Amino acid sequence: MLQKDDSFFFSIVVNAFACRWDQRSSVVTPEEDVFYLVALLRSALDDGEEMHSLEYLTSQNREILRFCDEAGIKVKQYLPHYTTQEEWTEHFGNKWDRFYQRKMEFDPRQILATGQRIFRPNFISSYGASW
């Protein structure tokens, strides 16, 4: 997956403890008590090299996630890009119900953070809208 001649690659691996995270927040951590935080720090460059292109790095990221899924390695992305509510539900896991409850309490029209596509806005767009 990751090429050994990739000179624009740096990784950080840290063991973390779930008990140190505030469970009331919407941050998503694995369900295990101890987990590893793995950060792949890379830069896309516009230097003509395919291995440095954003498309190449994005493809590698997808390949890494696919490998983890097929190997049964549970993964939580820090900045995920999901397109369906089902994917977000899976991402939040057992925190989904609480996350959903807070969303309905504090943003019942679902107009905040629509770009993440977690919820669809609960209003009809028109010239006379009073939201």
XYZ file of C-alpha atoms in Angstrom, residues 9-128:
120
model
C 5.424 10.390 4.361
C 5.545 10.587 8.120
C 3.561 8.513 10.579
C 2.769 8.747 14.245
C 1.555 5.794 16.307
C 0.408 6.439 19.866
C -1.425 4.180 22.264
C -4.418 5.902 23.833
C -6.803 5.150 26.653
C -10.539 5.560 26.123
C -11.039 6.523 29.780
C -9.098 9.746 29.168
C -11.663 11.010 26.641
C -14.802 12.756 27.840
C -17.516 10.258 26.934
C -20.124 13.048 26.926
C -18.533 14.627 23.861
C -19.306 13.593 20.304
C -15.721 12.518 19.669
C -15.652 8.954 18.399
C -13.137 6.495 19.800
C -13.008 2.730 19.358
C -14.987 0.715 21.881
C -11.851 -0.885 23.348
C -10.275 0.467 26.540
C -6.863 0.835 24.881
C -6.483 1.691 21.209
C -3.832 2.960 18.843
C -4.027 6.336 17.201
C -2.286 6.160 13.834
C -1.662 9.373 11.926
C -0.421 9.306 8.349
C 1.013 12.714 7.590
C 1.595 13.280 3.910
C 1.630 16.187 1.503
C 0.230 16.314 -1.996
C 2.519 18.160 -4.362
C 1.972 19.565 -7.826
C 5.375 18.479 -9.135
C 4.245 16.124 -11.898
C 5.028 12.962 -9.913
C 1.994 10.674 -9.747
C 2.945 9.444 -6.248
C 2.720 13.016 -4.946
C -0.690 13.825 -6.437
C -3.790 14.280 -4.309
C -5.596 11.628 -6.345
C -2.858 9.079 -5.666
C -2.794 9.795 -1.926
C -6.594 9.667 -1.715
C -6.548 6.319 -3.518
C -3.960 5.021 -1.043
C -6.117 6.155 1.876
C -9.095 4.258 0.451
C -6.917 1.186 -0.056
C -5.731 1.323 3.569
C -9.323 1.605 4.819
C -10.427 -1.250 2.549
C -7.567 -3.432 3.845
C -8.538 -2.717 7.454
C -12.178 -3.528 6.729
C -11.326 -6.818 4.997
C -8.900 -7.775 7.793
C -11.483 -7.023 10.494
C -9.461 -4.129 11.903
C -11.881 -1.635 13.437
C -11.114 1.901 12.302
C -12.459 5.309 13.271
C -11.442 8.153 10.994
C -10.638 11.538 12.502
C -12.030 13.515 9.563
C -14.278 11.048 7.773
C -16.016 11.679 4.477
C -19.278 9.770 4.445
C -22.181 10.382 2.098
C -25.026 8.543 3.833
C -26.597 8.664 7.262
C -26.066 4.901 7.530
C -22.296 5.408 7.249
C -22.434 8.106 9.928
C -24.531 5.832 12.164
C -21.885 3.128 11.847
C -19.126 5.679 12.507
C -20.723 6.895 15.749
C -21.555 3.346 16.854
C -23.074 3.235 20.326
C -22.848 7.057 20.546
C -25.305 7.528 17.672
C -28.477 7.680 19.813
C -27.024 10.354 22.080
C -25.630 12.305 19.111
C -29.021 12.145 17.354
C -30.856 13.210 20.526
C -28.603 16.258 20.929
C -29.029 17.186 17.276
C -32.820 17.106 17.609
C -32.658 19.123 20.841
C -30.261 21.858 19.727
C -30.829 21.914 15.946
C -34.313 20.490 15.309
C -34.486 21.977 11.807
C -31.140 20.357 11.029
C -29.751 23.464 9.358
C -26.284 23.473 10.974
C -23.331 21.579 9.472
C -25.262 20.371 6.437
C -22.051 19.891 4.459
C -21.170 16.793 6.462
C -24.365 15.115 5.227
C -25.101 13.559 8.596
C -28.627 14.983 8.560
C -30.717 16.494 5.804
C -32.092 19.969 6.500
C -35.659 19.833 7.749
C -37.002 22.815 5.842
C -38.289 23.642 2.395
C -36.120 26.101 0.521
C -38.200 28.950 -0.855
C -38.145 32.704 -1.109
C -40.610 33.030 1.745
